PDB file of C-alpha atoms and ligand atoms in Angstrom:
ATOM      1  CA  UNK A  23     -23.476 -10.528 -17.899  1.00 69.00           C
ATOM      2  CA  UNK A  24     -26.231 -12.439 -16.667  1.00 76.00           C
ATOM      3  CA  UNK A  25     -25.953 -15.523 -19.147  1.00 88.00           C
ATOM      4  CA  UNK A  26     -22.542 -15.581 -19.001  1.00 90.00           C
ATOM      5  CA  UNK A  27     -20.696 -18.599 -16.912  1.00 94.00           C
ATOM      6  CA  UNK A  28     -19.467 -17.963 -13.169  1.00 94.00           C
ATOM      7  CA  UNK A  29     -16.039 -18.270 -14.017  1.00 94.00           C
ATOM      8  CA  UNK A  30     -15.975 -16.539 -16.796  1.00 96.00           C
ATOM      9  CA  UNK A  31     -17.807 -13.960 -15.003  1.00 95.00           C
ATOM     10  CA  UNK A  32     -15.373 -14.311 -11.787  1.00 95.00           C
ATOM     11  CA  UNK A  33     -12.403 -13.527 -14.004  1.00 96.00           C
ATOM     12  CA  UNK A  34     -13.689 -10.644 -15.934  1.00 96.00           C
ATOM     13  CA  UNK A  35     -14.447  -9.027 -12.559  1.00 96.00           C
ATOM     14  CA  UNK A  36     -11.342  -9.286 -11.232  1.00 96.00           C
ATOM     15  CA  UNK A  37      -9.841  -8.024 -14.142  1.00 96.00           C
ATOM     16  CA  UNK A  38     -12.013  -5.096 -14.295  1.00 96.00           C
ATOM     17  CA  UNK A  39     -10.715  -4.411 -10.489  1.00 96.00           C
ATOM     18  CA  UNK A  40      -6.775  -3.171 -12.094  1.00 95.00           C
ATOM     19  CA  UNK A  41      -5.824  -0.038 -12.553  1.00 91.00           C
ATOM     20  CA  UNK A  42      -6.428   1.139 -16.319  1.00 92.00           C
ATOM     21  CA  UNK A  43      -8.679  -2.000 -17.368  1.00 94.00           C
ATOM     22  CA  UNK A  44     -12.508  -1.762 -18.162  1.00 94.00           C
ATOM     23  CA  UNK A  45     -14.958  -3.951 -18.361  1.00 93.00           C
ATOM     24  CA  UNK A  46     -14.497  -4.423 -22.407  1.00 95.00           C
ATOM     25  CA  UNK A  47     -10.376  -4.860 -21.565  1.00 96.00           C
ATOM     26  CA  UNK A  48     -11.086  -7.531 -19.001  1.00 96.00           C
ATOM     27  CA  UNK A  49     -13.681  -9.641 -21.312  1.00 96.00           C
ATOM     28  CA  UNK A  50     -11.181  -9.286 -24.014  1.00 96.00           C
ATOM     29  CA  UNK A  51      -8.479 -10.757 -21.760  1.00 96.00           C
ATOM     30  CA  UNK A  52     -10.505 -13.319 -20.122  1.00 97.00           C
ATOM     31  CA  UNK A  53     -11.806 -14.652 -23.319  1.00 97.00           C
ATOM     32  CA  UNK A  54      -8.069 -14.615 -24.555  1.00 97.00           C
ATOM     33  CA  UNK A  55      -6.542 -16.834 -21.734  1.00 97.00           C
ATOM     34  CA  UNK A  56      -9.674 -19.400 -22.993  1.00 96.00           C
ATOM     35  CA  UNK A  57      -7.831 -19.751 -25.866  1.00 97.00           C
ATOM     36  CA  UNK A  58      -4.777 -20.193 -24.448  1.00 97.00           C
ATOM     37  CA  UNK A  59      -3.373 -24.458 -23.207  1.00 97.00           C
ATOM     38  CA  UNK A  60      -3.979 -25.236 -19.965  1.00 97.00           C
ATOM     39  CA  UNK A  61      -0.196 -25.261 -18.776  1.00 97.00           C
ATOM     40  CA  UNK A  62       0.022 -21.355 -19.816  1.00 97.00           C
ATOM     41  CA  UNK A  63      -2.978 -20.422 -17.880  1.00 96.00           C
ATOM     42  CA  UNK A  64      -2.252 -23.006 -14.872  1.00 97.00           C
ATOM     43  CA  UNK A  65       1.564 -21.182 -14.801  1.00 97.00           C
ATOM     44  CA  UNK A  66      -0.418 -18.019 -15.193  1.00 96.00           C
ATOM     45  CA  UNK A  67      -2.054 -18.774 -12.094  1.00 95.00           C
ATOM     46  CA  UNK A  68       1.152 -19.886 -10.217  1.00 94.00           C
ATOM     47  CA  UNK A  69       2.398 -16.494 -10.767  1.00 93.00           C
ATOM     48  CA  UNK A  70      -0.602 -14.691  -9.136  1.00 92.00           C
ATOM     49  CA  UNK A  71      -0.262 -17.075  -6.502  1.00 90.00           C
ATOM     50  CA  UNK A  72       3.319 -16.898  -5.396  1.00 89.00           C
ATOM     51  CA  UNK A  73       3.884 -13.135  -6.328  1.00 88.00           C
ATOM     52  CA  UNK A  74       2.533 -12.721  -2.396  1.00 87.00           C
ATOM     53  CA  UNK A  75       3.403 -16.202  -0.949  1.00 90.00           C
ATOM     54  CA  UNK A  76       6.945 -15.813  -1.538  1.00 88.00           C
ATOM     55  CA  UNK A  77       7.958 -12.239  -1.115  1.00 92.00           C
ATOM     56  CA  UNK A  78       8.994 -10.150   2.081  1.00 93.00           C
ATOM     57  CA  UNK A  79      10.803  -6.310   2.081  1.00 96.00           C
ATOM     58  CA  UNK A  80      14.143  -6.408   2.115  1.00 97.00           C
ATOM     59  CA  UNK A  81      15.381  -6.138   5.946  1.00 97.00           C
ATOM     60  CA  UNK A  82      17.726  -3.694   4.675  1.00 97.00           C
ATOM     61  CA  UNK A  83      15.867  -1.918   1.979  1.00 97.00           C
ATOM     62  CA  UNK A  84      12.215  -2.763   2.513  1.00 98.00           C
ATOM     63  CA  UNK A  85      12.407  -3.416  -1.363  1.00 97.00           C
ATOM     64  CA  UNK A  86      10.019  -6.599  -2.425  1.00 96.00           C
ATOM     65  CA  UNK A  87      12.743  -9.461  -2.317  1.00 95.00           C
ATOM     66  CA  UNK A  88      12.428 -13.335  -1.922  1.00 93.00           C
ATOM     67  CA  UNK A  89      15.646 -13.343   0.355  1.00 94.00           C
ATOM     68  CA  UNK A  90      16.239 -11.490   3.436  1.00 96.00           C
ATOM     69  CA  UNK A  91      18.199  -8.637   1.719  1.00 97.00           C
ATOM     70  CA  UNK A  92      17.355  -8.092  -1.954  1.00 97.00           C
ATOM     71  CA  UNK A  93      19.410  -8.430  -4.791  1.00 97.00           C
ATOM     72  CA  UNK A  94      20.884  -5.165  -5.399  1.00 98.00           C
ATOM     73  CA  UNK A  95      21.525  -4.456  -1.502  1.00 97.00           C
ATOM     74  CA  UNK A  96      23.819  -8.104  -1.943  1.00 97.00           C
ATOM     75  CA  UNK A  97      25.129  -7.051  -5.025  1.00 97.00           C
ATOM     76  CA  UNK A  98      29.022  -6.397  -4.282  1.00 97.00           C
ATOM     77  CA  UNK A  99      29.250  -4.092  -6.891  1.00 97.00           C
ATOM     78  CA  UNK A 100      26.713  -1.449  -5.905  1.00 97.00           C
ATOM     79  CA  UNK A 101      27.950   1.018  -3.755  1.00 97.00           C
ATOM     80  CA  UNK A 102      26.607   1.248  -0.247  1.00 96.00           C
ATOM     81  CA  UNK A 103      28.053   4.722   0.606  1.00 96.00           C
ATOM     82  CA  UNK A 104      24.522   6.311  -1.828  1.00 97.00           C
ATOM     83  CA  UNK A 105      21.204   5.863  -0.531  1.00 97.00           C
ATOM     84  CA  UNK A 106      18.319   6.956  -2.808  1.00 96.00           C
ATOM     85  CA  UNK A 107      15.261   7.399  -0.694  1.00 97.00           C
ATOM     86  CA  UNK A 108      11.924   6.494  -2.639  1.00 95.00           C
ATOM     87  CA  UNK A 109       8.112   6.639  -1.949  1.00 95.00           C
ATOM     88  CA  UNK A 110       7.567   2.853  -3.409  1.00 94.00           C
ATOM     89  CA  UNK A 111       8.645  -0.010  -5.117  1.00 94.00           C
ATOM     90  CA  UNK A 112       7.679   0.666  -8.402  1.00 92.00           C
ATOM     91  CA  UNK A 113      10.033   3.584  -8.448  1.00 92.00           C
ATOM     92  CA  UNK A 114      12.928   1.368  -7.591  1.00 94.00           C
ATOM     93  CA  UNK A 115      12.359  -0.192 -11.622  1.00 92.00           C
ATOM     94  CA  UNK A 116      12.319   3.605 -12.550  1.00 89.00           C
ATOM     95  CA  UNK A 117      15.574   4.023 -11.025  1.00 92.00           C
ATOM     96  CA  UNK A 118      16.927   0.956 -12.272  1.00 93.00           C
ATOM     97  CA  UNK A 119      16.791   2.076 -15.937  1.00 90.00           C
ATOM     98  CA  UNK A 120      18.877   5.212 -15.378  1.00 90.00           C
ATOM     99  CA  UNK A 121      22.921   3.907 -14.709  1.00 91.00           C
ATOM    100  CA  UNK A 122      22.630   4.923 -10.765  1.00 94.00           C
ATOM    101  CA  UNK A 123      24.846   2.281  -9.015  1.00 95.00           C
ATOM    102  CA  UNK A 124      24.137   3.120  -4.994  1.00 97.00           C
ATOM    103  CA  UNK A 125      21.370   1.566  -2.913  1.00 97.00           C
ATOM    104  CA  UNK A 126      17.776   2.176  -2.255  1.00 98.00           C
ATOM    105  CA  UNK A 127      15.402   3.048   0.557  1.00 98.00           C
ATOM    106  CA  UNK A 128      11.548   2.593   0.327  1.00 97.00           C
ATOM    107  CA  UNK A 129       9.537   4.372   2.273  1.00 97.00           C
ATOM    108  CA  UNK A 130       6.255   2.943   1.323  1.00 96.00           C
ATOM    109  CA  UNK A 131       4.148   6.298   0.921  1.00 95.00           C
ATOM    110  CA  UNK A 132       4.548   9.916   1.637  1.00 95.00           C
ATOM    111  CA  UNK A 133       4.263  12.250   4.850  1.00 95.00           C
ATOM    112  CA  UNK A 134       0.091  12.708   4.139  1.00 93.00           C
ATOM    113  CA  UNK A 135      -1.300  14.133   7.560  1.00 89.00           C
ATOM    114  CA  UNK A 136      -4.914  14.809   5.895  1.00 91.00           C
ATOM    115  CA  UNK A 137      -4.916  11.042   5.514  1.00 92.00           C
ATOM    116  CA  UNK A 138      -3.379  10.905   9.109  1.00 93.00           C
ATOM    117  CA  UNK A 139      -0.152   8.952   7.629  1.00 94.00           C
ATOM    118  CA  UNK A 140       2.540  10.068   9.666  1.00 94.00           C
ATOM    119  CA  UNK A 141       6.689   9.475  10.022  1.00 94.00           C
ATOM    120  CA  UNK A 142       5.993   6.474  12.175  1.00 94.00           C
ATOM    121  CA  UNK A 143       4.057   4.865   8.911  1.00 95.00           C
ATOM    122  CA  UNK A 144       6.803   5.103   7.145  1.00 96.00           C
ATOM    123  CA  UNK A 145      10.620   3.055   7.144  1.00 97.00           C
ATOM    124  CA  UNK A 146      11.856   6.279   8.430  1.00 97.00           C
ATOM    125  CA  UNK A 147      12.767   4.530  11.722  1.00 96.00           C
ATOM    126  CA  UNK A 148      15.448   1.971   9.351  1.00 96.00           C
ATOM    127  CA  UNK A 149      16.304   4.728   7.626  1.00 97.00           C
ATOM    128  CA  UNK A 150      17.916   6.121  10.221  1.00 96.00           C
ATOM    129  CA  UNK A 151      19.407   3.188  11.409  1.00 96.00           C
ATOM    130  CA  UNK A 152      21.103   2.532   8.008  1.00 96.00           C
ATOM    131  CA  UNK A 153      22.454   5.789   8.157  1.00 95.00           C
ATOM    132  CA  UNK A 154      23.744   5.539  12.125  1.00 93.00           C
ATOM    133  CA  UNK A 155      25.065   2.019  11.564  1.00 93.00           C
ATOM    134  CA  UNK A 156      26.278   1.616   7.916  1.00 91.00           C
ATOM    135  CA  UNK A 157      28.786   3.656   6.020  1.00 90.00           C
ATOM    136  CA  UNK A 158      26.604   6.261   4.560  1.00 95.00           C
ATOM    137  CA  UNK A 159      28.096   9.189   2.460  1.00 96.00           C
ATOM    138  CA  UNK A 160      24.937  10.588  -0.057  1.00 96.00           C
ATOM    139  CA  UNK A 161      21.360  10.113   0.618  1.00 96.00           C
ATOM    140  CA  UNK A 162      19.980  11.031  -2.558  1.00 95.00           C
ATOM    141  CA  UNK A 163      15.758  12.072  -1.883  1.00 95.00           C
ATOM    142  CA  UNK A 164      13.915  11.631  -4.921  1.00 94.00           C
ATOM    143  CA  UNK A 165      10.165  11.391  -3.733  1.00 93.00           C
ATOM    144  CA  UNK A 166       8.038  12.956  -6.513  1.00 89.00           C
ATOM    145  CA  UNK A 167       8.268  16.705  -6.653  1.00 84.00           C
ATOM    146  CA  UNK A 168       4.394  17.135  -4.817  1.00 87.00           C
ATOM    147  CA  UNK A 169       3.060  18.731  -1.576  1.00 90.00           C
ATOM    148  CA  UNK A 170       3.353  15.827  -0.042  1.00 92.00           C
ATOM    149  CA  UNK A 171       6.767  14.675  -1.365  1.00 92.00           C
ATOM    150  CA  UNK A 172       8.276  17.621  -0.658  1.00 91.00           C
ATOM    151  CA  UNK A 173       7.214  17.859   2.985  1.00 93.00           C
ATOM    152  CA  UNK A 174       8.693  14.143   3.226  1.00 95.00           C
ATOM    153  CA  UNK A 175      11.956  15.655   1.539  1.00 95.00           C
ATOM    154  CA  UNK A 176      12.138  18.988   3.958  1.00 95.00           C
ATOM    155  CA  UNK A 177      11.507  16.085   7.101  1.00 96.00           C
ATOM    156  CA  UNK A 178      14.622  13.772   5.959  1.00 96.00           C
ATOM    157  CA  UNK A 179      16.436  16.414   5.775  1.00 95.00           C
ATOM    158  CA  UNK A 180      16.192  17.578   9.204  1.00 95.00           C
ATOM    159  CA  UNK A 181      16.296  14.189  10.638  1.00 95.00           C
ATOM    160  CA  UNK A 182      19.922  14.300   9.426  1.00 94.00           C
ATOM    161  CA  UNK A 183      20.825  17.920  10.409  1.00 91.00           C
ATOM    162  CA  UNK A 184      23.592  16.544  13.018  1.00 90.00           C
ATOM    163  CA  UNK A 185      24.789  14.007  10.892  1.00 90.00           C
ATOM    164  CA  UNK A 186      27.780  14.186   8.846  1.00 89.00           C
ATOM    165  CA  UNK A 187      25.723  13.488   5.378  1.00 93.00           C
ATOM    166  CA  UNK A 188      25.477  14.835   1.820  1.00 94.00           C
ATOM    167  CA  UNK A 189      21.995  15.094   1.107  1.00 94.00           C
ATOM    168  CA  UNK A 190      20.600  16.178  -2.529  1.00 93.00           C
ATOM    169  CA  UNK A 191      17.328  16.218  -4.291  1.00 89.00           C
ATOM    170  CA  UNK A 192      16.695  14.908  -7.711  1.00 80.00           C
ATOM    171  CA  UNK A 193      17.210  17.673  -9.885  1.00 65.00           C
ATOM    172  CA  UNK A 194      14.016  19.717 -11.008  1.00 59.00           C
ATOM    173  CA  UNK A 195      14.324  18.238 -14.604  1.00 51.00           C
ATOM    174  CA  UNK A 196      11.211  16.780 -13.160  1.00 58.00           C
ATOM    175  CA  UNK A 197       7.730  18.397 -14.208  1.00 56.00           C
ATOM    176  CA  UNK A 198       6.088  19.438 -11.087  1.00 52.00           C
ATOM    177  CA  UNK A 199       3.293  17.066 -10.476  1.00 55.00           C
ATOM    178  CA  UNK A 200       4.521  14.060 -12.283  1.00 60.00           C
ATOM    179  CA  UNK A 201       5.626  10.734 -10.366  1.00 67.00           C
ATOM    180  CA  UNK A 202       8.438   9.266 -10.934  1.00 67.00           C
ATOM    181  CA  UNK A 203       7.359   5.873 -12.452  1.00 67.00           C
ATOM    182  CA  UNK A 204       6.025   7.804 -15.750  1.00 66.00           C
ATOM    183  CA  UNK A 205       9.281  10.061 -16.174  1.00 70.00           C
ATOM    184  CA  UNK A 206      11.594   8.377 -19.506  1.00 73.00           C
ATOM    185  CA  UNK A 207      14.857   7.385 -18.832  1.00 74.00           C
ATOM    186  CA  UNK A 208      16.577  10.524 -20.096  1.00 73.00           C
ATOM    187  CA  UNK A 209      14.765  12.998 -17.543  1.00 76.00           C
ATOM    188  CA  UNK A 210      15.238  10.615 -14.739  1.00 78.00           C
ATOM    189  CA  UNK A 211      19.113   9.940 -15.505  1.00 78.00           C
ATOM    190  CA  UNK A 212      19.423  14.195 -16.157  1.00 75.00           C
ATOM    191  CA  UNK A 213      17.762  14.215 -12.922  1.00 76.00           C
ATOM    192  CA  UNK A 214      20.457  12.540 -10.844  1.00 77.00           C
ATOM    193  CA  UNK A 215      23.389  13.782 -12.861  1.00 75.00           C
ATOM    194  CA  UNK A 216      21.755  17.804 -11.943  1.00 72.00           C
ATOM    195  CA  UNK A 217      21.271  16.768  -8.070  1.00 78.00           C
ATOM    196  CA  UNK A 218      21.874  19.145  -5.804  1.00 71.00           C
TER     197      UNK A 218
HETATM  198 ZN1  LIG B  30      17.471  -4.349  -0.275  1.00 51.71          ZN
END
């Protein structure tokens, strides 16, 4: 790596810093976008640059959006009566692909008191103030079937107990152990339908 130019070498390194890429994927790539006009990698660039610059959480959600309230808590035809509480983002696109038409709520992790993350970590606090000030019917909980998701799942449930609310868990179509963003379409959509 030594005779290779800083830039080059800059790039690769980041590269090699992603989830799933080695060092042979991230020379491959960097070597790639060489080929590549300027405009493509300058837009490239524009991308990395604004995909933090320009986005908040939701203040209703806590979804990534580039407004105040995200685009499927201001889409009309969703209905606002369902909540489906997840543990991030990423499971939100998950979701998406299935034909579930309420809202979301991200909690941005998972109950993990070995790692000394606790309910005040976590949007629990807005969760609860959705529910107390919005017209809430279902809060669907579909953190991943794990220790620690479960615990999360038994602790939203009995944040609730006094509160006139239908709360169900993903069905258990789900193996045990996998997280949501790798389950297919089909298990996730057989997983709502078999909620209980
Ligand atoms: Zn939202």
């Amino acid at each position: 790596m030594q005779y290779l130019p800083g830039s080059i070498k800059d790039l690769i390194n980041h590269f090699t810093k992603l989830p799933g890429i080695g060092p042979k994927s991230a020379g491959r790539l960097t070597y790639y976008l060489l080929t590549k006009p300027d405009h493509d990698v300058d837009d490239f660039g524009k991308a990395l640059i604004n995909l933090k610059k320009k986005l908040q959480y939701c203040h209703n959600c806590h979804n990534y959006a580039e407004e105040k309230i995200c685009r499927i808590c201001a889409n009309p035809k969703r209905n606002p009566a369902i909540i489906c509480v997840v543990e991030q983002p990423l499971d939100v696109v998950a979701i998406e692909k299935t034909n579930y038409n309420g809202l979301y709520h991200v909690l941005h992790g998972v109950l993990t008191p070995i790692e000394g993350i606790g309910p005040e970590h976590l949007t629990l606090e807005n969760l609860r103030q959705r529910v107390n000030n919005q017209p809430v019917e279902e809060l669907i909980i579909a953190t991943n079937p794990n220790l620690e998701g479960e615990a999360t799942a038994i602790y939203i449930q009995n944040m609730f107990k006094n509160n006139d609310l239908k709360i169900t868990r993903l069905a258990q179509g789900l193996p045990i152990g996998t997280d949501l963003e790798y389950a297919d379409e089909i298990t996730l959509s057989k997983a709502f339908e078999g909620r209980k």
